[in-house]
Coordinates of C-alpha atoms in Angstrom, one line a residue:
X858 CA 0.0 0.0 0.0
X859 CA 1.1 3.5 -0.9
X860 CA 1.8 5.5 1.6
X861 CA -0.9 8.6 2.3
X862 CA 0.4 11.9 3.4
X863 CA -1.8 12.3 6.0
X864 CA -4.1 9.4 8.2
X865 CA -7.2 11.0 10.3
X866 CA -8.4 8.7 13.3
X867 CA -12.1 8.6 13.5
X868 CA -15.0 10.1 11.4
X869 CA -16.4 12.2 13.9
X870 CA -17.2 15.8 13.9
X871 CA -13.7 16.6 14.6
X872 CA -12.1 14.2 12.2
X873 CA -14.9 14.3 8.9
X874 CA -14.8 18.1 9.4
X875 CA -10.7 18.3 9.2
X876 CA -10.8 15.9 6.0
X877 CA -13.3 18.4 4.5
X878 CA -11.3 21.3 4.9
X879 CA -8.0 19.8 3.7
X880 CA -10.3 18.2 0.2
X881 CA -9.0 19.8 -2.7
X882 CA -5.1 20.1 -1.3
X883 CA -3.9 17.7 -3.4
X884 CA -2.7 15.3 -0.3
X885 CA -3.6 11.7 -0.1
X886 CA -5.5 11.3 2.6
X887 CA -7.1 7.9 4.7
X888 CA -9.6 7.7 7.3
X889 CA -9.3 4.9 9.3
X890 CA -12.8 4.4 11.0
X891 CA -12.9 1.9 13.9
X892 CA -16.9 0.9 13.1
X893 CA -19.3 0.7 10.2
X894 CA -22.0 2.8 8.3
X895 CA -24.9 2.7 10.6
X896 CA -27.7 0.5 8.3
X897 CA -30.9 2.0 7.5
X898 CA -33.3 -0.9 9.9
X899 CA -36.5 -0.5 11.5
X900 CA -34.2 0.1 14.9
X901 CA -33.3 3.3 14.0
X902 CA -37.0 4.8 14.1
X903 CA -38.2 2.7 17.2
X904 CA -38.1 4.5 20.6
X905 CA -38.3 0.9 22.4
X906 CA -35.1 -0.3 20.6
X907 CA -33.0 2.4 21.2
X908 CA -34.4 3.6 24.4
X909 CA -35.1 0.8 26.1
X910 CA -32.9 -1.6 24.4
X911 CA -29.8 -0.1 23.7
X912 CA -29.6 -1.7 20.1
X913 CA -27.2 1.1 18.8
X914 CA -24.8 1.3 22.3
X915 CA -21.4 -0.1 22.2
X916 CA -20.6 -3.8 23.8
X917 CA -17.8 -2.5 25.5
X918 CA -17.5 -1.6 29.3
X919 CA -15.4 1.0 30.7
X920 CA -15.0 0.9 34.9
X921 CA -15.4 4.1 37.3
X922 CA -11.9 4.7 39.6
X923 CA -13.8 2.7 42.1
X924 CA -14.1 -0.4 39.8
X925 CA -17.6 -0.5 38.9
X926 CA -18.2 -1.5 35.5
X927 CA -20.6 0.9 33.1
X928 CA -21.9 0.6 29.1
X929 CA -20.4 4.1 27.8
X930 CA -22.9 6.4 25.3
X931 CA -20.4 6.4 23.1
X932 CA -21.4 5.0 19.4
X933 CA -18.9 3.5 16.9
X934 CA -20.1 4.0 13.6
X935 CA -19.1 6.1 10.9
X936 CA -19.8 9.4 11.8
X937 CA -19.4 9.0 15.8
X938 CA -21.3 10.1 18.3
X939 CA -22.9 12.3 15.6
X940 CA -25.0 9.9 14.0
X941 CA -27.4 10.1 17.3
X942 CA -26.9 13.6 18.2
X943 CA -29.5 16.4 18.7
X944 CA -28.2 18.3 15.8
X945 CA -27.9 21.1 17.6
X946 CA -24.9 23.7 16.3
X947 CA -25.0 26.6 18.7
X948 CA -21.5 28.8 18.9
X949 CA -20.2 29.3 21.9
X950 CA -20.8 32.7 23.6
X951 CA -18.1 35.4 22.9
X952 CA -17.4 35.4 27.2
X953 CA -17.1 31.4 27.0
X954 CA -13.4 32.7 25.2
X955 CA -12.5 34.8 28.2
X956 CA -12.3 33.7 32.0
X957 CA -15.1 33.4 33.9
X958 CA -16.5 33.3 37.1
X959 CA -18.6 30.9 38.1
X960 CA -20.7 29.2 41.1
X961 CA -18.2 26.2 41.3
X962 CA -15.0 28.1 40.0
X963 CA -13.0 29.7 37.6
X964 CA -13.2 28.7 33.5
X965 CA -9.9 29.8 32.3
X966 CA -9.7 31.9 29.3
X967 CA -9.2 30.5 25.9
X968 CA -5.5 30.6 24.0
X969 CA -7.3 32.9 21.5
X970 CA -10.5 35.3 21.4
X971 CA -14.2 34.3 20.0
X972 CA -13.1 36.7 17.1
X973 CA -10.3 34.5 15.9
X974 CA -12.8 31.1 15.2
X975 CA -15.6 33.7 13.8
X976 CA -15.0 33.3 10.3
X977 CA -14.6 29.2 10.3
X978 CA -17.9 29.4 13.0
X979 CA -19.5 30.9 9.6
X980 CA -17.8 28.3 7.1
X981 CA -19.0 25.3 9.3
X982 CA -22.8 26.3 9.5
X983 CA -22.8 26.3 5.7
X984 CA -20.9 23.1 5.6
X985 CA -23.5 21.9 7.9
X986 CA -26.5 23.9 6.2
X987 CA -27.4 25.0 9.8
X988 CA -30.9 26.3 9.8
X989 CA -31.4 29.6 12.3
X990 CA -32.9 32.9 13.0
X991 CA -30.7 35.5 14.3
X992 CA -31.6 38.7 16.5
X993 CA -33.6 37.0 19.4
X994 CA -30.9 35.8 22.1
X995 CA -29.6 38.2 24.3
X996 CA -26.0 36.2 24.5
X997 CA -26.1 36.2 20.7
X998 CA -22.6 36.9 20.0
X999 CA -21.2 38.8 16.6
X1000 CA -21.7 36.7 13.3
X1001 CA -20.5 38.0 10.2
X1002 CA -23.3 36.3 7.8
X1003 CA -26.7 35.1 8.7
X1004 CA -27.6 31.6 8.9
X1005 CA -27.6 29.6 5.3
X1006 CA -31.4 28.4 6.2
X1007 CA -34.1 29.7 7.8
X1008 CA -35.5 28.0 11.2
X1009 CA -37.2 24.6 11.5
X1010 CA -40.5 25.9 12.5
X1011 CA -42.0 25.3 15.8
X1012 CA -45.0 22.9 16.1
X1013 CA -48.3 24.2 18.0
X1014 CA -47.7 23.4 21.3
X1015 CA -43.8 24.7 21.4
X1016 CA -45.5 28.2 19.3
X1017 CA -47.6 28.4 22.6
X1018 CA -44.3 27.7 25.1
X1019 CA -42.1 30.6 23.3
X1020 CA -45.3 32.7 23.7
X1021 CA -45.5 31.7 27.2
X1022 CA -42.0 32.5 28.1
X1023 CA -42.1 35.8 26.5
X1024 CA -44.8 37.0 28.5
X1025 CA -42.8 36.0 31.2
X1026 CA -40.0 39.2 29.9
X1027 CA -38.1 36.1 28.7
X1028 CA -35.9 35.8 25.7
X1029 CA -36.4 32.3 24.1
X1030 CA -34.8 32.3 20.4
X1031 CA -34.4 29.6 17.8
X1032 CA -32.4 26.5 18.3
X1033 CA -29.9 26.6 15.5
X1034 CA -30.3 23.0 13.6
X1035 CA -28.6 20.9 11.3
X1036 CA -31.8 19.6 9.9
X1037 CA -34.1 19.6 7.1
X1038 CA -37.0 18.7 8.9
X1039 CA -39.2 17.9 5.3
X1040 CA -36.6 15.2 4.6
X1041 CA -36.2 13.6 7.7
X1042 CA -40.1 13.7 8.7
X1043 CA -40.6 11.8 5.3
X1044 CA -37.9 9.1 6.5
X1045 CA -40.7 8.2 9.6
X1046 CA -42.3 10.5 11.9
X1047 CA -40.7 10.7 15.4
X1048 CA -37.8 13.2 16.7
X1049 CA -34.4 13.2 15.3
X1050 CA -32.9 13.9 19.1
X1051 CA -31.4 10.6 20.2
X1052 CA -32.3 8.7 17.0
X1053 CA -30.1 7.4 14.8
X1054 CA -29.4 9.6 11.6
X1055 CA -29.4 6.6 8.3
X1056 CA -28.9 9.9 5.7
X1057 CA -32.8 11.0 5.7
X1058 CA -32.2 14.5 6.5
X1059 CA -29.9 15.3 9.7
X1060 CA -26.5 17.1 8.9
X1061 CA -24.0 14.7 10.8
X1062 CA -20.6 14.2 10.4
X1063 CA -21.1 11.2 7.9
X1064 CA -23.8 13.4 5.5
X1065 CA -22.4 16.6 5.6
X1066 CA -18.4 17.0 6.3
X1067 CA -17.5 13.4 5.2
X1068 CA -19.7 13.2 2.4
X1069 CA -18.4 16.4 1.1
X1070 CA -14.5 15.3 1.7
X1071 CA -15.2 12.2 -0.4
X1072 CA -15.9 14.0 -3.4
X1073 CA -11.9 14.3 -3.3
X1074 CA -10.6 11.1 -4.8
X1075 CA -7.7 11.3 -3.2
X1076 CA -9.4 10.9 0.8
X1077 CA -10.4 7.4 1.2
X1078 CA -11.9 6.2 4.1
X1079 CA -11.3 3.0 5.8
X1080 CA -13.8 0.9 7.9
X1081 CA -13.4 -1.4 10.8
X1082 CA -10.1 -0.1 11.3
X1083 CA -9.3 0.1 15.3
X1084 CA -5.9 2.0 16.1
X1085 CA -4.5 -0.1 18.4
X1086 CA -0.9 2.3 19.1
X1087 CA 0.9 5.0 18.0
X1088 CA 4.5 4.8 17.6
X1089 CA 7.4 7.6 18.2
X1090 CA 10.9 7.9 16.7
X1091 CA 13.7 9.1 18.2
X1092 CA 12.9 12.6 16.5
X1093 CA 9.9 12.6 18.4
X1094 CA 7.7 12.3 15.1
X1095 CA 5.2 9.7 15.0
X1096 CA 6.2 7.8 12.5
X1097 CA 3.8 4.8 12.6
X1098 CA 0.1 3.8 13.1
X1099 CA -0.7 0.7 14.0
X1100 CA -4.2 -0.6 13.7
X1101 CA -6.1 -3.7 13.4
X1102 CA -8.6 -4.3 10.3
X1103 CA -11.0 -7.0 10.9
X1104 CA -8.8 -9.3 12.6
X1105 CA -5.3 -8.5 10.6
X1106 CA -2.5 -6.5 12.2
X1107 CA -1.6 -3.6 9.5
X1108 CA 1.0 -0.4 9.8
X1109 CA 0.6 3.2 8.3
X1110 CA 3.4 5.5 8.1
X1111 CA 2.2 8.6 6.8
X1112 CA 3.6 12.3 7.1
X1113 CA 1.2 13.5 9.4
X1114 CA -1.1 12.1 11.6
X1115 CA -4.6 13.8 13.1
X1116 CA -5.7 12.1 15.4
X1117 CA -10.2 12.5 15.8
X1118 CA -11.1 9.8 18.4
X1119 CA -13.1 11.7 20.5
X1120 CA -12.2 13.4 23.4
X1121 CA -11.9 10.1 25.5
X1122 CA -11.1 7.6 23.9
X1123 CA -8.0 10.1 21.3
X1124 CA -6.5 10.5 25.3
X1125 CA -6.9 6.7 26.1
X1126 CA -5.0 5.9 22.7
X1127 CA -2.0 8.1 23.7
X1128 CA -2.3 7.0 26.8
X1129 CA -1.7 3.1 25.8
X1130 CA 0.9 4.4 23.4
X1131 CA 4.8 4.5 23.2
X1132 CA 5.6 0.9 24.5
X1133 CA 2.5 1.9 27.2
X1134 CA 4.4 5.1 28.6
X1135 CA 2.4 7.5 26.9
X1136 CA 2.7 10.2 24.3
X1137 CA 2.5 14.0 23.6
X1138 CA 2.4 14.0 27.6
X1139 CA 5.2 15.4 29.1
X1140 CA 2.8 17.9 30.6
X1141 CA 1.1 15.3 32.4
X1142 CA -2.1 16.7 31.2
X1143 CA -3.3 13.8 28.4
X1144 CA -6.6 12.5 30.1
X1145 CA -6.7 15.3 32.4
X1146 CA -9.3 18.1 32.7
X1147 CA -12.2 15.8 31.5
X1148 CA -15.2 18.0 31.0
X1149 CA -19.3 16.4 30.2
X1150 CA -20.9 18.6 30.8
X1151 CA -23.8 19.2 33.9
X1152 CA -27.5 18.1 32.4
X1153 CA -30.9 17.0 34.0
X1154 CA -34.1 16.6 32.1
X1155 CA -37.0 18.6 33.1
X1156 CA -41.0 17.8 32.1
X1157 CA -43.1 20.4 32.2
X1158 CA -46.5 18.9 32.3
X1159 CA -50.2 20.2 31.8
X1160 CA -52.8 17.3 32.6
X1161 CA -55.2 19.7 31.0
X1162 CA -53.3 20.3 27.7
X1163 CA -51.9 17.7 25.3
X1164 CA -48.7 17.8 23.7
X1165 CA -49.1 16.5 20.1
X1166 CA -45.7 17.4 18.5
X1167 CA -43.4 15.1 16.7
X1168 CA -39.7 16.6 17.1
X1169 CA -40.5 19.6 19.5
X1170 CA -36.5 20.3 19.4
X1171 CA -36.8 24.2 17.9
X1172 CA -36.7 26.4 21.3
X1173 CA -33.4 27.6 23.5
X1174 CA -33.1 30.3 26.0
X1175 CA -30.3 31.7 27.4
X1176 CA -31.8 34.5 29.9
X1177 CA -29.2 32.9 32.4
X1178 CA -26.5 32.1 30.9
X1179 CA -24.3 34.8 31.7
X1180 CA -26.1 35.8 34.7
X1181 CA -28.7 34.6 37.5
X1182 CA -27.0 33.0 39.7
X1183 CA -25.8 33.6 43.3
X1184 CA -23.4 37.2 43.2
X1185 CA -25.1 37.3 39.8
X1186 CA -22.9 34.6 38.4
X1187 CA -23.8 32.5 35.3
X1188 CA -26.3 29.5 35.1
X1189 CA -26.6 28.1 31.8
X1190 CA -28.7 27.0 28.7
X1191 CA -31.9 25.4 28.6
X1192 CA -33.4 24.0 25.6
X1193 CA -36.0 21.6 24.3
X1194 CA -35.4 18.2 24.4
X1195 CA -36.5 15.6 21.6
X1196 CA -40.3 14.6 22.2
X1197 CA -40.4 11.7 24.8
X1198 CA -42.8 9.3 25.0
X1199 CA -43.7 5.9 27.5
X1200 CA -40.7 3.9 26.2
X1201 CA -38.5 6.9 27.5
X1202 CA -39.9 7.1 31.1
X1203 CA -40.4 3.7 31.6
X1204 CA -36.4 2.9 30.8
X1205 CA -36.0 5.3 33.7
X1206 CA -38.9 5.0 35.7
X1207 CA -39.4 2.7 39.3
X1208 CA -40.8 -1.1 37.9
X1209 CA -44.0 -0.8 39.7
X1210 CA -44.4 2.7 37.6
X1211 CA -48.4 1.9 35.4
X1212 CA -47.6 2.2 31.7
X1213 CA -51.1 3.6 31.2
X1214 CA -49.5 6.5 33.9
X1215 CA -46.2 7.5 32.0
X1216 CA -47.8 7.3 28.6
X1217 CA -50.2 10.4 30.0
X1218 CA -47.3 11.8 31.5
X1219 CA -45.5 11.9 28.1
X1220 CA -48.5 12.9 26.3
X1221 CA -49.1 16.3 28.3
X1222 CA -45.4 17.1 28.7
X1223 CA -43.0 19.7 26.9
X1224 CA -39.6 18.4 27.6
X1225 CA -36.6 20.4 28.4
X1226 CA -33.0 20.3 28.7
X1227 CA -31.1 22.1 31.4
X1228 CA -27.3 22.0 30.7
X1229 CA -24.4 23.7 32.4
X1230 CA -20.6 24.5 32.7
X1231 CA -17.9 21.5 33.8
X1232 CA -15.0 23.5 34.7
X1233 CA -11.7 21.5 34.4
X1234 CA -10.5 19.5 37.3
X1235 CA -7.0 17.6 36.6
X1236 CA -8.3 15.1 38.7
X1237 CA -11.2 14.8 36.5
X1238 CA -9.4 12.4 33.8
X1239 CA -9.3 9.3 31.5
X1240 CA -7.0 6.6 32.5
X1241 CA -6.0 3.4 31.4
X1242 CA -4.9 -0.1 32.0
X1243 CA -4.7 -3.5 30.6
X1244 CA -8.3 -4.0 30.8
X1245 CA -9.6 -0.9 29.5
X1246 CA -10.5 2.7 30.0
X1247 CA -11.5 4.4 33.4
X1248 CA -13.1 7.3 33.8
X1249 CA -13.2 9.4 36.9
X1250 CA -15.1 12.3 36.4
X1251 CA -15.0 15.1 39.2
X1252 CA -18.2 17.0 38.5
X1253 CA -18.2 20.7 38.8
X1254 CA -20.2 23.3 39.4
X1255 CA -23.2 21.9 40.1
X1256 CA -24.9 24.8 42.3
X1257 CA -25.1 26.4 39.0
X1258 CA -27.7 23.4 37.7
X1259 CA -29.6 23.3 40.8
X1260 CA -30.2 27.0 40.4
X1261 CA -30.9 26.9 36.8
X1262 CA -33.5 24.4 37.9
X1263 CA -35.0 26.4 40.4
X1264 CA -35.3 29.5 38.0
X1265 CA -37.0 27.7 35.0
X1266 CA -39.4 25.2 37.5
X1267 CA -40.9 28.6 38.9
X1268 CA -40.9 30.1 34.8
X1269 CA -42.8 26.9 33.8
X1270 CA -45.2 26.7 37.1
X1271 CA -45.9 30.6 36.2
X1272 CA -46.7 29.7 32.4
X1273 CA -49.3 27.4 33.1
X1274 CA -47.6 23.7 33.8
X1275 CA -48.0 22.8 37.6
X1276 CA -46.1 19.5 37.1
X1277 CA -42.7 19.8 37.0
X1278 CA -40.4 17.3 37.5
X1279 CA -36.7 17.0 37.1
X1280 CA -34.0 14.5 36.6
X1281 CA -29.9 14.8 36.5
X1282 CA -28.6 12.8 33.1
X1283 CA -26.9 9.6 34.6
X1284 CA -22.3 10.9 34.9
X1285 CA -21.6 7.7 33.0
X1286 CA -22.9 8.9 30.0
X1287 CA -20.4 11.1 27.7
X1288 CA -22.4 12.6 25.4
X1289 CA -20.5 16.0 25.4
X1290 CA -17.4 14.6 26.3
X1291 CA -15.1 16.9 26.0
X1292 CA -11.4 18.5 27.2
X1293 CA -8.4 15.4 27.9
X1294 CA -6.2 17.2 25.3
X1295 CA -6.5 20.4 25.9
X1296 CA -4.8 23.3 23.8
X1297 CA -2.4 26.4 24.9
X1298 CA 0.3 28.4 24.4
X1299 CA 2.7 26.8 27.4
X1300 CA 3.9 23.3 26.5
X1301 CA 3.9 22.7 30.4
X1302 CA 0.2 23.4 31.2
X1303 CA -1.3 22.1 27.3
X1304 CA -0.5 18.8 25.3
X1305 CA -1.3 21.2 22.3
X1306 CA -0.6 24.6 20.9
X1307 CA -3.0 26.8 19.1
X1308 CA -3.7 24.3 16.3
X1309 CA -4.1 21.8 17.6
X1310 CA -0.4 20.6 17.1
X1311 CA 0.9 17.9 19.7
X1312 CA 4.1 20.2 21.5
X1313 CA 6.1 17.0 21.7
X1314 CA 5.5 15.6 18.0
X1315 CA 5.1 18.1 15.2
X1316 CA 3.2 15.8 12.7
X1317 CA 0.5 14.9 15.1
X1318 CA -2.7 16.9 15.8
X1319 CA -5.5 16.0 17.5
X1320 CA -9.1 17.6 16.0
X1321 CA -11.9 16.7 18.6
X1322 CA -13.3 17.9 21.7
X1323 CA -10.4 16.8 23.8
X1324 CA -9.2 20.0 22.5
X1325 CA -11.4 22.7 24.1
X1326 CA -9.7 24.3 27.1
X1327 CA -13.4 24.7 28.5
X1328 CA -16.7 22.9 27.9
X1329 CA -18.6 26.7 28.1
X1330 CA -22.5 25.1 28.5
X1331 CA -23.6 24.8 25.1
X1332 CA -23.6 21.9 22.9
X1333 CA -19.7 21.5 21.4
X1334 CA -20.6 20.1 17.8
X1335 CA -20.1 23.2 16.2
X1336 CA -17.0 24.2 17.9
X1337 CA -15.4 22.1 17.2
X1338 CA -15.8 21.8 13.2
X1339 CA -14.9 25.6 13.2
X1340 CA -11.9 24.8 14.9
X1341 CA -11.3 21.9 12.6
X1342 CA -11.9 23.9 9.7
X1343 CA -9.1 26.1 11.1
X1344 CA -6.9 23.6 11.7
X1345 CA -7.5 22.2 8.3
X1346 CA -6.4 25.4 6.7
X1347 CA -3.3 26.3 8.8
X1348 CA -2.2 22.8 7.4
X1349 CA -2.5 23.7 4.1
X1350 CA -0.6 26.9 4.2
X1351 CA 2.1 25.5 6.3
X1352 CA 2.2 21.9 6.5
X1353 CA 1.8 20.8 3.0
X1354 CA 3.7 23.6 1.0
X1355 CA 6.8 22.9 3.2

């Protein structure tokens, strides 16, 4: 096999949106993808089976520090975690660049401002065909073209909760969606949140930046390929990859490598690397500083009023964001979640729970999402040993959830919904993994420099939310494809023209 100039681990967000960027260079690229192209089956449009059954969840384990043994929501497929997100592409705030104050802490500034990613923020919505509205969030922070879409429109009952919450001197604005709602409604009528994307309208990694990286015949991606190690030479450069393609032992040696793992399991391959001593570490920051960000579910239910919507997932509001708090410190976002139903509740719900009971629940609910900042901890981290990965994740910050809580239960109570109930997202589930690799500008604090660029190898970069140096507390998709975008084209002018 001919060598490639460059190999990307993983077709996530990170890693699809780097190959994108660098299509058209001229470099001959590979994309070595650990699973498969998630298959088009009844499964992925049946609440039960991915709800309740797990169909699409991965058969490994990871353990906690204390041992115990948990399923990760992490999915291999190509595409990553992607192929089941809420497709939600919000930028992060202009202050989530600057330090912060909050409840539980300090969140350090970035390496650079919000200005800097501003124009590749702009290039990644249209790579993504976000579809938005612009001028009704207070945090809105400066974009220099408008959305390429307009907004996925609300349905009836979530037009009546954005007229509520206005009344209220609120500021709900449009969730900002990689979605064409037409197409994926025609695929089978339920929510895209949490459901499996099989190419019938959600912008994911796999339909939007990998599909348009493959139009370049000279990416190729590969399948079923699990990197196993990295290897180091003397220089420092990496100068293999070695990986494991259903069942046989193979060995890459290109020019550069990027590695796109995802923020855990990118650290737990260095981590297992050179001869098990690590590499890019001698920070002692790889796996460190793990970030997931603080969530709980909140139903806000009317026994009197029925919820008939289908996706619901069009509403945000980010009146306390930067503010409300204790001192006057920040809270967070909250947004709609995808439309629940029985299946959901009951996965979570006490056995002795009547189905007839959570089916009404679900019925007359509108379902939200409360989500807030993880401040990095080094002692929150990834780690590893012969059996596997551990995670020991040091939550943060959570005053700053219980108060968001409290604000939006006494919003909802006000706007007609006497039922509100609440309920923290489970810590073992990653779904906005993010930090472990963190960038900066001092090789003793950072793994990383500005572009992602590994301080002790200068042909390796890692492109995925192990990069942010903060989790800010909105979701990180699109964030990180600007940055990739970045990344992709400070390779281009100085990487491959060398």
């Amino acid at each position: 096999m001919q060598q490639p100039d460059i190999v990307i681990i993983g077709s996530g967000i990170g890693g699809s949106t780097v190959a994108a960027g660098l299509a058209g260079s001229g470099a001959r690229i590979v994309i070595l993808e650990r699973g498969e192209r998630l298959p088009d089956t009844p499964e992925a449009r049946s609440y039960s089976s991915i709800f309740v059954k797990g169909h699409f969840r991965p058969k490994e384990m990871w353990r906690e520090a204390d041992g115990t043994e948990f399923n990760p929501g992490n999915f291999y497929f190509v595409g990553g975690n992607s192929k089941l997100f809420g497709a939600v592409l919000l930028r992060y705030r202009a202050e989530d660049f600057t330090e912060m104050q909050h409840l539980g802490g300090i969140s350090p500034a970035w390496p650079f401002a919000y200005d800097e990613l501003e124009p590749w923020y702009g290039k990644a919505e249209r790579l993504f065909e976000v579809r938005g509205e612009l001028g009704d969030d207070p945090t809105e922070p400066f974009h220099a073209s408008p959305y390429p879409h307009g907004p996925v429109p609300d349905e009836p009952a979530i037009a009546r909760a954005r007229a509520e919450l206005k009344a209220q001197g609120l500021h709900p604005a449009t969730l900002p969606l990689g979605v064409d709602i037409d197409t994926w409604l025609a695929g089978g009528r339920t929510p895209w949140d949490g459901f499996p994307n099989t190419g019938k309208g959600k912008k994911d990694a796999e339909t939007a930046s990998l599909a348009a990286a493959l139009n370049d015949p000279n990416i190729e991606l590969i399948t079923s390929a699990h990197v196993d190690t990295l290897e180091a030479g003397p220089s420092g450069r990496i100068e293999a990859i070695h990986y494991t393609e259903r069942g046989e032992k193979k060995r890459l040696s290109p020019r550069l490598v990027i590695l796109s793992a995802g923020a855990i399991n990118s650290a737990a391959l260095l981590l297992r690397s050179g001869d098990g001593k690590g590499l890019a570490n001698t920070s002692d920051q790889v796996g460190r500083n793990f970030m997931n960000h603080n969530c709980s579910a909140m139903l806000t239910i009317n026994p009197f009023r029925r919820n008939d919507s289908i996706y619901q997932k069009t509403l945000m509001l980010n009146d306390y964001y930067l503010t409300g708090g204790r001192d006057g410190l920040p809270l967070g976002n909250v947004q709609l979640l995808g439309k629940i139903n029985g299946d959901i509740l009951k996965a979570n719900a006490p056995k002795w729970a009547p189905r007839f009971a959570l089916d009404f629940m679900a019925g007359h609910a509108v379902d939200w999402y409360m989500m807030t900042e993880d401040l990095p901890n080094p002692e929150s981290r990834i780690m590893v040993d012969g059996r596997g990965i551990i995670m020991q994740w040091r939550r943060s910050n959570m005053e700053a959830l219980s108060g968001l809580e409290a604000k939006m239960r006494a919003h909802f109570k006000a706007a007609g919904y006497p039922i509100v109930l609440s309920q923290a997202f489970d810590k073992r589930t990653p779904s906005h993994q993010c930090g472990t690799i963190r960038m900066g500008t001092d090789p003793a604090k950072a793994p990383l420099d500005v572009y992602c660029r590994a301080f002790d190898h200068q042909n390796l970069f890692v492109v995925d939310a192990g990069f942010l140096p903060t989790s800010a507390a909105v979701n990180p998709a699109l964030t990180v494809a600007a940055q990739a975008l970045r990344v992709a084209d400070h390779i281009v002018a100085k990487e491959l023209t060398a």
